[in-house]
Amino acid sequence: MDISIIIPTKNRNTILKKTVEHVCEAVKDVEAEIIIVNDSKINKVEIDKQNNNIYFFDNPGNGVSSARNFGASVAKAELLLFLDDDMLIFEENIKTVLMLHNRFPGIVFNLNSTYPPELLKQCQKLQFGRYLIRYGFTSLRGWGGGEQWKEWNDAEMFEVDTLAAFFLPISKSIFNKIGGFDERILFPAEDYDFSVKLKNNNMGLYIYPKSIIHHNEADRIDIKSWLERKKVGGHGHKVAVKFGYNEFKKPYSCIKVVVHKLIFKVRNIMFIILNLIPNIKLLDFIYFRIVNRLLGAYIYTGYTE
């Protein structure tokens, strides 16, 4: 067995179906198993089984970290690949993973990612889509921004301080050595905690920018669902602080507390205002400012819950 691909999923059957189709095509020339771990306690995974090496499990625990740990526990291959349920991968990505894993056994890495071309075109037509593009939410480079990436390099592999588990190849022996994902740490801080444990075990963290996967968030370009996810992320940061990660502490001033509380209270009115703004690029600056105010309020609310 060359590789075990572990896909945690929750209530995203339509998105998952396309992901699995891409995975099956990407691994057609390697010996691979696909482990799908359903993290939903309500809905079952409903996709057609496309080959005999796809295995479905219900997560006995709770949360994405638990689902990943369970997937690793049943995996047969020494090389694990953690893959989010909205990532579209290609044969070239798998070849790159196998090449890098064999050449550099002392590192862990992410490949590059961006929205699929058709989704980027759709975003260009929408006010909120243009917001996502403007603030870098549609690419890995934008996700890291100036704080995460000291210096982005499109030409060669470069070292970073933090990786993300959206596409994370790692040997099973290293994964077990560091104890897997800490199931007490919630999204999105579980990636940070995992990265800290890797560095504490002298593993180098890198990004290989020349191999690109597609981040298919077609079901998450709705502003309300997107903000709710950011609210969940705010709560995850609060939990991380409780476990000693003061990097996630948010020292809100009294004025910001009042403003965030007020904005969250009147959020439905602000959504109405957003809907009244004509879909004209010249007016995007107004739309973007309102979304940024809502974003701050949602993160604050999640952080203080």
PDB file of N, CA and C in Angstrom, residues 63-147:
ATOM      1  N   GLY A  63     -15.683  15.711  16.339  1.00  0.00           N
ATOM      2  CA  GLY A  63     -14.809  16.759  15.857  1.00  0.00           C
ATOM      3  C   GLY A  63     -13.834  16.269  14.808  1.00  0.00           C
ATOM      4  N   VAL A  64     -13.299  17.233  14.034  1.00  0.00           N
ATOM      5  CA  VAL A  64     -12.437  16.882  12.910  1.00  0.00           C
ATOM      6  C   VAL A  64     -11.132  16.244  13.368  1.00  0.00           C
ATOM      7  N   SER A  65     -10.578  16.682  14.496  1.00  0.00           N
ATOM      8  CA  SER A  65      -9.338  16.077  14.993  1.00  0.00           C
ATOM      9  C   SER A  65      -9.556  14.614  15.354  1.00  0.00           C
ATOM     10  N   SER A  66     -10.677  14.338  15.995  1.00  0.00           N
ATOM     11  CA  SER A  66     -11.021  12.960  16.335  1.00  0.00           C
ATOM     12  C   SER A  66     -11.199  12.122  15.086  1.00  0.00           C
ATOM     13  N   ALA A  67     -11.844  12.682  14.067  1.00  0.00           N
ATOM     14  CA  ALA A  67     -12.057  11.955  12.815  1.00  0.00           C
ATOM     15  C   ALA A  67     -10.728  11.636  12.139  1.00  0.00           C
ATOM     16  N   ARG A  68      -9.817  12.592  12.144  1.00  0.00           N
ATOM     17  CA  ARG A  68      -8.499  12.351  11.538  1.00  0.00           C
ATOM     18  C   ARG A  68      -7.732  11.277  12.316  1.00  0.00           C
ATOM     19  N   ASN A  69      -7.769  11.369  13.631  1.00  0.00           N
ATOM     20  CA  ASN A  69      -7.066  10.367  14.440  1.00  0.00           C
ATOM     21  C   ASN A  69      -7.629   8.968  14.202  1.00  0.00           C
ATOM     22  N   PHE A  70      -8.943   8.877  14.123  1.00  0.00           N
ATOM     23  CA  PHE A  70      -9.558   7.567  13.877  1.00  0.00           C
ATOM     24  C   PHE A  70      -9.160   7.033  12.507  1.00  0.00           C
ATOM     25  N   GLY A  71      -9.191   7.914  11.490  1.00  0.00           N
ATOM     26  CA  GLY A  71      -8.778   7.496  10.159  1.00  0.00           C
ATOM     27  C   GLY A  71      -7.355   6.963  10.146  1.00  0.00           C
ATOM     28  N   ALA A  72      -6.465   7.633  10.865  1.00  0.00           N
ATOM     29  CA  ALA A  72      -5.073   7.181  10.933  1.00  0.00           C
ATOM     30  C   ALA A  72      -4.967   5.835  11.626  1.00  0.00           C
ATOM     31  N   SER A  73      -5.824   5.592  12.611  1.00  0.00           N
ATOM     32  CA  SER A  73      -5.743   4.346  13.381  1.00  0.00           C
ATOM     33  C   SER A  73      -6.118   3.120  12.554  1.00  0.00           C
ATOM     34  N   VAL A  74      -6.930   3.316  11.508  1.00  0.00           N
ATOM     35  CA  VAL A  74      -7.347   2.181  10.684  1.00  0.00           C
ATOM     36  C   VAL A  74      -6.607   2.130   9.348  1.00  0.00           C
ATOM     37  N   ALA A  75      -5.756   3.111   9.098  1.00  0.00           N
ATOM     38  CA  ALA A  75      -5.032   3.166   7.826  1.00  0.00           C
ATOM     39  C   ALA A  75      -3.995   2.055   7.730  1.00  0.00           C
ATOM     40  N   LYS A  76      -3.819   1.519   6.531  1.00  0.00           N
ATOM     41  CA  LYS A  76      -2.875   0.420   6.310  1.00  0.00           C
ATOM     42  C   LYS A  76      -1.504   0.909   5.851  1.00  0.00           C
ATOM     43  N   ALA A  77      -1.444   2.031   5.151  1.00  0.00           N
ATOM     44  CA  ALA A  77      -0.183   2.491   4.575  1.00  0.00           C
ATOM     45  C   ALA A  77       0.662   3.237   5.600  1.00  0.00           C
ATOM     46  N   GLU A  78       1.955   3.277   5.360  1.00  0.00           N
ATOM     47  CA  GLU A  78       2.859   4.061   6.211  1.00  0.00           C
ATOM     48  C   GLU A  78       2.729   5.555   5.918  1.00  0.00           C
ATOM     49  N   LEU A  79       2.395   5.893   4.654  1.00  0.00           N
ATOM     50  CA  LEU A  79       2.211   7.299   4.292  1.00  0.00           C
ATOM     51  C   LEU A  79       0.735   7.657   4.378  1.00  0.00           C
ATOM     52  N   LEU A  80       0.417   8.619   5.251  1.00  0.00           N
ATOM     53  CA  LEU A  80      -0.947   9.111   5.394  1.00  0.00           C
ATOM     54  C   LEU A  80      -1.090  10.424   4.641  1.00  0.00           C
ATOM     55  N   LEU A  81      -2.261  10.662   4.085  1.00  0.00           N
ATOM     56  CA  LEU A  81      -2.575  11.961   3.497  1.00  0.00           C
ATOM     57  C   LEU A  81      -3.919  12.412   4.042  1.00  0.00           C
ATOM     58  N   PHE A  82      -3.889  13.424   4.917  1.00  0.00           N
ATOM     59  CA  PHE A  82      -5.123  14.006   5.425  1.00  0.00           C
ATOM     60  C   PHE A  82      -5.627  15.005   4.387  1.00  0.00           C
ATOM     61  N   LEU A  83      -6.900  14.852   4.021  1.00  0.00           N
ATOM     62  CA  LEU A  83      -7.482  15.665   2.960  1.00  0.00           C
ATOM     63  C   LEU A  83      -8.850  16.168   3.400  1.00  0.00           C
ATOM     64  N   ASP A  84      -9.072  17.469   3.304  1.00  0.00           N
ATOM     65  CA  ASP A  84     -10.393  18.009   3.615  1.00  0.00           C
ATOM     66  C   ASP A  84     -11.391  17.576   2.548  1.00  0.00           C
ATOM     67  N   ASP A  85     -12.660  17.573   2.923  1.00  0.00           N
ATOM     68  CA  ASP A  85     -13.683  17.049   2.009  1.00  0.00           C
ATOM     69  C   ASP A  85     -14.036  17.987   0.864  1.00  0.00           C
ATOM     70  N   ASP A  86     -13.385  19.156   0.809  1.00  0.00           N
ATOM     71  CA  ASP A  86     -13.643  20.089  -0.289  1.00  0.00           C
ATOM     72  C   ASP A  86     -12.391  20.364  -1.118  1.00  0.00           C
ATOM     73  N   MET A  87     -11.448  19.419  -1.116  1.00  0.00           N
ATOM     74  CA  MET A  87     -10.213  19.581  -1.871  1.00  0.00           C
ATOM     75  C   MET A  87     -10.219  18.692  -3.112  1.00  0.00           C
ATOM     76  N   LEU A  88      -9.962  19.280  -4.262  1.00  0.00           N
ATOM     77  CA  LEU A  88      -9.907  18.552  -5.524  1.00  0.00           C
ATOM     78  C   LEU A  88      -8.446  18.350  -5.890  1.00  0.00           C
ATOM     79  N   ILE A  89      -8.015  17.084  -5.891  1.00  0.00           N
ATOM     80  CA  ILE A  89      -6.610  16.794  -6.164  1.00  0.00           C
ATOM     81  C   ILE A  89      -6.466  16.117  -7.520  1.00  0.00           C
ATOM     82  N   PHE A  90      -5.212  16.075  -7.995  1.00  0.00           N
ATOM     83  CA  PHE A  90      -4.926  15.576  -9.325  1.00  0.00           C
ATOM     84  C   PHE A  90      -3.772  14.580  -9.269  1.00  0.00           C
ATOM     85  N   GLU A  91      -3.610  13.830 -10.354  1.00  0.00           N
ATOM     86  CA  GLU A  91      -2.555  12.819 -10.409  1.00  0.00           C
ATOM     87  C   GLU A  91      -1.189  13.436 -10.136  1.00  0.00           C
ATOM     88  N   GLU A  92      -0.954  14.623 -10.649  1.00  0.00           N
ATOM     89  CA  GLU A  92       0.337  15.303 -10.433  1.00  0.00           C
ATOM     90  C   GLU A  92       0.581  15.583  -8.961  1.00  0.00           C
ATOM     91  N   ASN A  93      -0.468  15.913  -8.212  1.00  0.00           N
ATOM     92  CA  ASN A  93      -0.315  16.176  -6.781  1.00  0.00           C
ATOM     93  C   ASN A  93       0.169  14.933  -6.047  1.00  0.00           C
ATOM     94  N   ILE A  94      -0.414  13.772  -6.372  1.00  0.00           N
ATOM     95  CA  ILE A  94      -0.016  12.522  -5.718  1.00  0.00           C
ATOM     96  C   ILE A  94       1.424  12.168  -6.073  1.00  0.00           C
ATOM     97  N   LYS A  95       1.801  12.333  -7.340  1.00  0.00           N
ATOM     98  CA  LYS A  95       3.184  12.066  -7.743  1.00  0.00           C
ATOM     99  C   LYS A  95       4.151  12.970  -6.992  1.00  0.00           C
ATOM    100  N   THR A  96       3.771  14.231  -6.814  1.00  0.00           N
ATOM    101  CA  THR A  96       4.621  15.170  -6.083  1.00  0.00           C
ATOM    102  C   THR A  96       4.761  14.755  -4.631  1.00  0.00           C
ATOM    103  N   VAL A  97       3.663  14.338  -4.008  1.00  0.00           N
ATOM    104  CA  VAL A  97       3.706  13.897  -2.614  1.00  0.00           C
ATOM    105  C   VAL A  97       4.653  12.717  -2.447  1.00  0.00           C
ATOM    106  N   LEU A  98       4.531  11.716  -3.306  1.00  0.00           N
ATOM    107  CA  LEU A  98       5.383  10.532  -3.202  1.00  0.00           C
ATOM    108  C   LEU A  98       6.852  10.892  -3.432  1.00  0.00           C
ATOM    109  N   MET A  99       7.113  11.805  -4.370  1.00  0.00           N
ATOM    110  CA  MET A  99       8.479  12.230  -4.646  1.00  0.00           C
ATOM    111  C   MET A  99       9.077  12.970  -3.455  1.00  0.00           C
ATOM    112  N   LEU A 100       8.347  13.923  -2.896  1.00  0.00           N
ATOM    113  CA  LEU A 100       8.865  14.707  -1.776  1.00  0.00           C
ATOM    114  C   LEU A 100       9.020  13.848  -0.523  1.00  0.00           C
ATOM    115  N   HIS A 101       8.064  12.948  -0.312  1.00  0.00           N
ATOM    116  CA  HIS A 101       8.135  12.084   0.865  1.00  0.00           C
ATOM    117  C   HIS A 101       9.381  11.189   0.817  1.00  0.00           C
ATOM    118  N   ASN A 102       9.723  10.708  -0.358  1.00  0.00           N
ATOM    119  CA  ASN A 102      10.897   9.846  -0.496  1.00  0.00           C
ATOM    120  C   ASN A 102      12.198  10.634  -0.418  1.00  0.00           C
ATOM    121  N   ARG A 103      12.207  11.842  -0.942  1.00  0.00           N
ATOM    122  CA  ARG A 103      13.438  12.640  -0.971  1.00  0.00           C
ATOM    123  C   ARG A 103      13.719  13.338   0.347  1.00  0.00           C
ATOM    124  N   PHE A 104      12.661  13.741   1.048  1.00  0.00           N
ATOM    125  CA  PHE A 104      12.839  14.533   2.272  1.00  0.00           C
ATOM    126  C   PHE A 104      12.041  13.920   3.425  1.00  0.00           C
ATOM    127  N   PRO A 105      12.484  12.817   3.978  1.00  0.00           N
ATOM    128  CA  PRO A 105      11.719  12.146   5.043  1.00  0.00           C
ATOM    129  C   PRO A 105      11.653  12.942   6.346  1.00  0.00           C
ATOM    130  N   GLY A 106      12.487  13.960   6.501  1.00  0.00           N
ATOM    131  CA  GLY A 106      12.502  14.729   7.747  1.00  0.00           C
ATOM    132  C   GLY A 106      11.672  15.990   7.722  1.00  0.00           C
ATOM    133  N   ILE A 107      10.778  16.107   6.718  1.00  0.00           N
ATOM    134  CA  ILE A 107       9.937  17.301   6.650  1.00  0.00           C
ATOM    135  C   ILE A 107       8.466  16.899   6.521  1.00  0.00           C
ATOM    136  N   VAL A 108       7.593  17.855   6.819  1.00  0.00           N
ATOM    137  CA  VAL A 108       6.153  17.734   6.572  1.00  0.00           C
ATOM    138  C   VAL A 108       5.780  18.957   5.757  1.00  0.00           C
ATOM    139  N   PHE A 109       4.865  18.825   4.826  1.00  0.00           N
ATOM    140  CA  PHE A 109       4.635  19.928   3.897  1.00  0.00           C
ATOM    141  C   PHE A 109       3.172  20.029   3.483  1.00  0.00           C
ATOM    142  N   ASN A 110       2.809  21.218   3.030  1.00  0.00           N
ATOM    143  CA  ASN A 110       1.559  21.464   2.317  1.00  0.00           C
ATOM    144  C   ASN A 110       1.874  21.723   0.858  1.00  0.00           C
ATOM    145  N   LEU A 111       0.977  21.352  -0.032  1.00  0.00           N
ATOM    146  CA  LEU A 111       1.018  21.853  -1.395  1.00  0.00           C
ATOM    147  C   LEU A 111       0.260  23.172  -1.447  1.00  0.00           C
ATOM    148  N   ASN A 112       0.370  23.845  -2.546  1.00  0.00           N
ATOM    149  CA  ASN A 112      -0.324  25.116  -2.748  1.00  0.00           C
ATOM    150  C   ASN A 112      -1.809  24.854  -3.019  1.00  0.00           C
ATOM    151  N   SER A 113      -2.647  25.851  -2.820  1.00  0.00           N
ATOM    152  CA  SER A 113      -4.074  25.680  -3.120  1.00  0.00           C
ATOM    153  C   SER A 113      -4.692  26.992  -3.570  1.00  0.00           C
ATOM    154  N   THR A 114      -5.720  26.866  -4.386  1.00  0.00           N
ATOM    155  CA  THR A 114      -6.502  28.019  -4.825  1.00  0.00           C
ATOM    156  C   THR A 114      -7.905  27.539  -5.178  1.00  0.00           C
ATOM    157  N   TYR A 115      -8.842  28.466  -5.257  1.00  0.00           N
ATOM    158  CA  TYR A 115     -10.173  28.098  -5.720  1.00  0.00           C
ATOM    159  C   TYR A 115     -10.089  27.578  -7.163  1.00  0.00           C
ATOM    160  N   PRO A 116     -10.955  26.645  -7.560  1.00  0.00           N
ATOM    161  CA  PRO A 116     -10.995  26.203  -8.957  1.00  0.00           C
ATOM    162  C   PRO A 116     -11.322  27.382  -9.869  1.00  0.00           C
ATOM    163  N   PRO A 117     -10.830  27.366 -11.114  1.00  0.00           N
ATOM    164  CA  PRO A 117     -11.085  28.488 -12.039  1.00  0.00           C
ATOM    165  C   PRO A 117     -12.556  28.842 -12.190  1.00  0.00           C
ATOM    166  N   GLU A 118     -13.425  27.815 -12.269  1.00  0.00           N
ATOM    167  CA  GLU A 118     -14.854  28.107 -12.460  1.00  0.00           C
ATOM    168  C   GLU A 118     -15.455  28.778 -11.235  1.00  0.00           C
ATOM    169  N   LEU A 119     -14.957  28.451 -10.042  1.00  0.00           N
ATOM    170  CA  LEU A 119     -15.462  29.078  -8.823  1.00  0.00           C
ATOM    171  C   LEU A 119     -14.953  30.512  -8.720  1.00  0.00           C
ATOM    172  N   LEU A 120     -13.706  30.753  -9.134  1.00  0.00           N
ATOM    173  CA  LEU A 120     -13.175  32.117  -9.148  1.00  0.00           C
ATOM    174  C   LEU A 120     -13.983  32.998 -10.109  1.00  0.00           C
ATOM    175  N   LYS A 121     -14.364  32.447 -11.249  1.00  0.00           N
ATOM    176  CA  LYS A 121     -15.193  33.205 -12.192  1.00  0.00           C
ATOM    177  C   LYS A 121     -16.537  33.551 -11.570  1.00  0.00           C
ATOM    178  N   GLN A 122     -17.114  32.608 -10.842  1.00  0.00           N
ATOM    179  CA  GLN A 122     -18.382  32.860 -10.166  1.00  0.00           C
ATOM    180  C   GLN A 122     -18.214  33.942  -9.107  1.00  0.00           C
ATOM    181  N   CYS A 123     -17.096  33.881  -8.373  1.00  0.00           N
ATOM    182  CA  CYS A 123     -16.843  34.880  -7.330  1.00  0.00           C
ATOM    183  C   CYS A 123     -16.725  36.285  -7.918  1.00  0.00           C
ATOM    184  N   GLN A 124     -16.117  36.396  -9.089  1.00  0.00           N
ATOM    185  CA  GLN A 124     -15.951  37.710  -9.714  1.00  0.00           C
ATOM    186  C   GLN A 124     -17.284  38.380 -10.004  1.00  0.00           C
ATOM    187  N   LYS A 125     -18.339  37.571 -10.151  1.00  0.00           N
ATOM    188  CA  LYS A 125     -19.653  38.114 -10.485  1.00  0.00           C
ATOM    189  C   LYS A 125     -20.445  38.541  -9.249  1.00  0.00           C
ATOM    190  N   LEU A 126     -19.976  38.147  -8.060  1.00  0.00           N
ATOM    191  CA  LEU A 126     -20.717  38.389  -6.828  1.00  0.00           C
ATOM    192  C   LEU A 126     -19.968  39.364  -5.934  1.00  0.00           C
ATOM    193  N   GLN A 127     -20.717  40.199  -5.210  1.00  0.00           N
ATOM    194  CA  GLN A 127     -20.069  41.148  -4.298  1.00  0.00           C
ATOM    195  C   GLN A 127     -19.277  40.428  -3.216  1.00  0.00           C
ATOM    196  N   PHE A 128     -19.896  39.424  -2.610  1.00  0.00           N
ATOM    197  CA  PHE A 128     -19.186  38.707  -1.559  1.00  0.00           C
ATOM    198  C   PHE A 128     -18.031  37.897  -2.139  1.00  0.00           C
ATOM    199  N   GLY A 129     -18.210  37.368  -3.348  1.00  0.00           N
ATOM    200  CA  GLY A 129     -17.126  36.660  -4.005  1.00  0.00           C
ATOM    201  C   GLY A 129     -15.928  37.571  -4.234  1.00  0.00           C
ATOM    202  N   ARG A 130     -16.182  38.795  -4.660  1.00  0.00           N
ATOM    203  CA  ARG A 130     -15.084  39.744  -4.865  1.00  0.00           C
ATOM    204  C   ARG A 130     -14.428  40.117  -3.538  1.00  0.00           C
ATOM    205  N   TYR A 131     -15.212  40.123  -2.476  1.00  0.00           N
ATOM    206  CA  TYR A 131     -14.644  40.339  -1.143  1.00  0.00           C
ATOM    207  C   TYR A 131     -13.662  39.222  -0.784  1.00  0.00           C
ATOM    208  N   LEU A 132     -14.063  37.978  -1.031  1.00  0.00           N
ATOM    209  CA  LEU A 132     -13.195  36.844  -0.723  1.00  0.00           C
ATOM    210  C   LEU A 132     -11.884  36.933  -1.500  1.00  0.00           C
ATOM    211  N   ILE A 133     -11.973  37.330  -2.763  1.00  0.00           N
ATOM    212  CA  ILE A 133     -10.768  37.470  -3.582  1.00  0.00           C
ATOM    213  C   ILE A 133      -9.909  38.621  -3.065  1.00  0.00           C
ATOM    214  N   ARG A 134     -10.533  39.749  -2.781  1.00  0.00           N
ATOM    215  CA  ARG A 134      -9.795  40.943  -2.352  1.00  0.00           C
ATOM    216  C   ARG A 134      -8.989  40.692  -1.092  1.00  0.00           C
ATOM    217  N   TYR A 135      -9.540  39.924  -0.153  1.00  0.00           N
ATOM    218  CA  TYR A 135      -8.861  39.720   1.121  1.00  0.00           C
ATOM    219  C   TYR A 135      -8.157  38.362   1.215  1.00  0.00           C
ATOM    220  N   GLY A 136      -7.964  37.709   0.090  1.00  0.00           N
ATOM    221  CA  GLY A 136      -7.106  36.535   0.033  1.00  0.00           C
ATOM    222  C   GLY A 136      -7.693  35.238   0.541  1.00  0.00           C
ATOM    223  N   PHE A 137      -9.000  35.164   0.693  1.00  0.00           N
ATOM    224  CA  PHE A 137      -9.612  33.946   1.219  1.00  0.00           C
ATOM    225  C   PHE A 137      -9.721  32.829   0.179  1.00  0.00           C
ATOM    226  N   THR A 138      -9.347  33.112  -1.066  1.00  0.00           N
ATOM    227  CA  THR A 138      -9.504  32.120  -2.132  1.00  0.00           C
ATOM    228  C   THR A 138      -8.208  31.382  -2.447  1.00  0.00           C
ATOM    229  N   SER A 139      -7.132  31.626  -1.701  1.00  0.00           N
ATOM    230  CA  SER A 139      -5.861  30.961  -1.993  1.00  0.00           C
ATOM    231  C   SER A 139      -5.081  30.723  -0.707  1.00  0.00           C
ATOM    232  N   LEU A 140      -4.174  29.758  -0.750  1.00  0.00           N
ATOM    233  CA  LEU A 140      -3.322  29.494   0.401  1.00  0.00           C
ATOM    234  C   LEU A 140      -2.426  30.683   0.686  1.00  0.00           C
ATOM    235  N   ARG A 141      -1.909  31.304  -0.349  1.00  0.00           N
ATOM    236  CA  ARG A 141      -1.048  32.474  -0.164  1.00  0.00           C
ATOM    237  C   ARG A 141      -1.793  33.588   0.553  1.00  0.00           C
ATOM    238  N   GLY A 142      -3.020  33.830   0.133  1.00  0.00           N
ATOM    239  CA  GLY A 142      -3.819  34.865   0.781  1.00  0.00           C
ATOM    240  C   GLY A 142      -4.202  34.505   2.196  1.00  0.00           C
ATOM    241  N   TRP A 143      -4.464  33.205   2.429  1.00  0.00           N
ATOM    242  CA  TRP A 143      -4.817  32.739   3.770  1.00  0.00           C
ATOM    243  C   TRP A 143      -3.713  33.076   4.765  1.00  0.00           C
ATOM    244  N   GLY A 144      -2.449  32.871   4.356  1.00  0.00           N
ATOM    245  CA  GLY A 144      -1.340  33.150   5.266  1.00  0.00           C
ATOM    246  C   GLY A 144      -1.084  34.624   5.444  1.00  0.00           C
ATOM    247  N   GLY A 145      -1.281  35.398   4.370  1.00  0.00           N
ATOM    248  CA  GLY A 145      -1.081  36.833   4.448  1.00  0.00           C
ATOM    249  C   GLY A 145       0.333  37.222   4.854  1.00  0.00           C
ATOM    250  N   GLY A 146       0.480  38.436   5.312  1.00  0.00           N
ATOM    251  CA  GLY A 146       1.789  38.936   5.708  1.00  0.00           C
ATOM    252  C   GLY A 146       2.267  38.399   7.029  1.00  0.00           C
ATOM    253  N   GLU A 147       1.350  37.937   7.883  1.00  0.00           N
ATOM    254  CA  GLU A 147       1.748  37.456   9.202  1.00  0.00           C
ATOM    255  C   GLU A 147       2.263  36.025   9.143  1.00  0.00           C
TER     256      GLU A 147
END
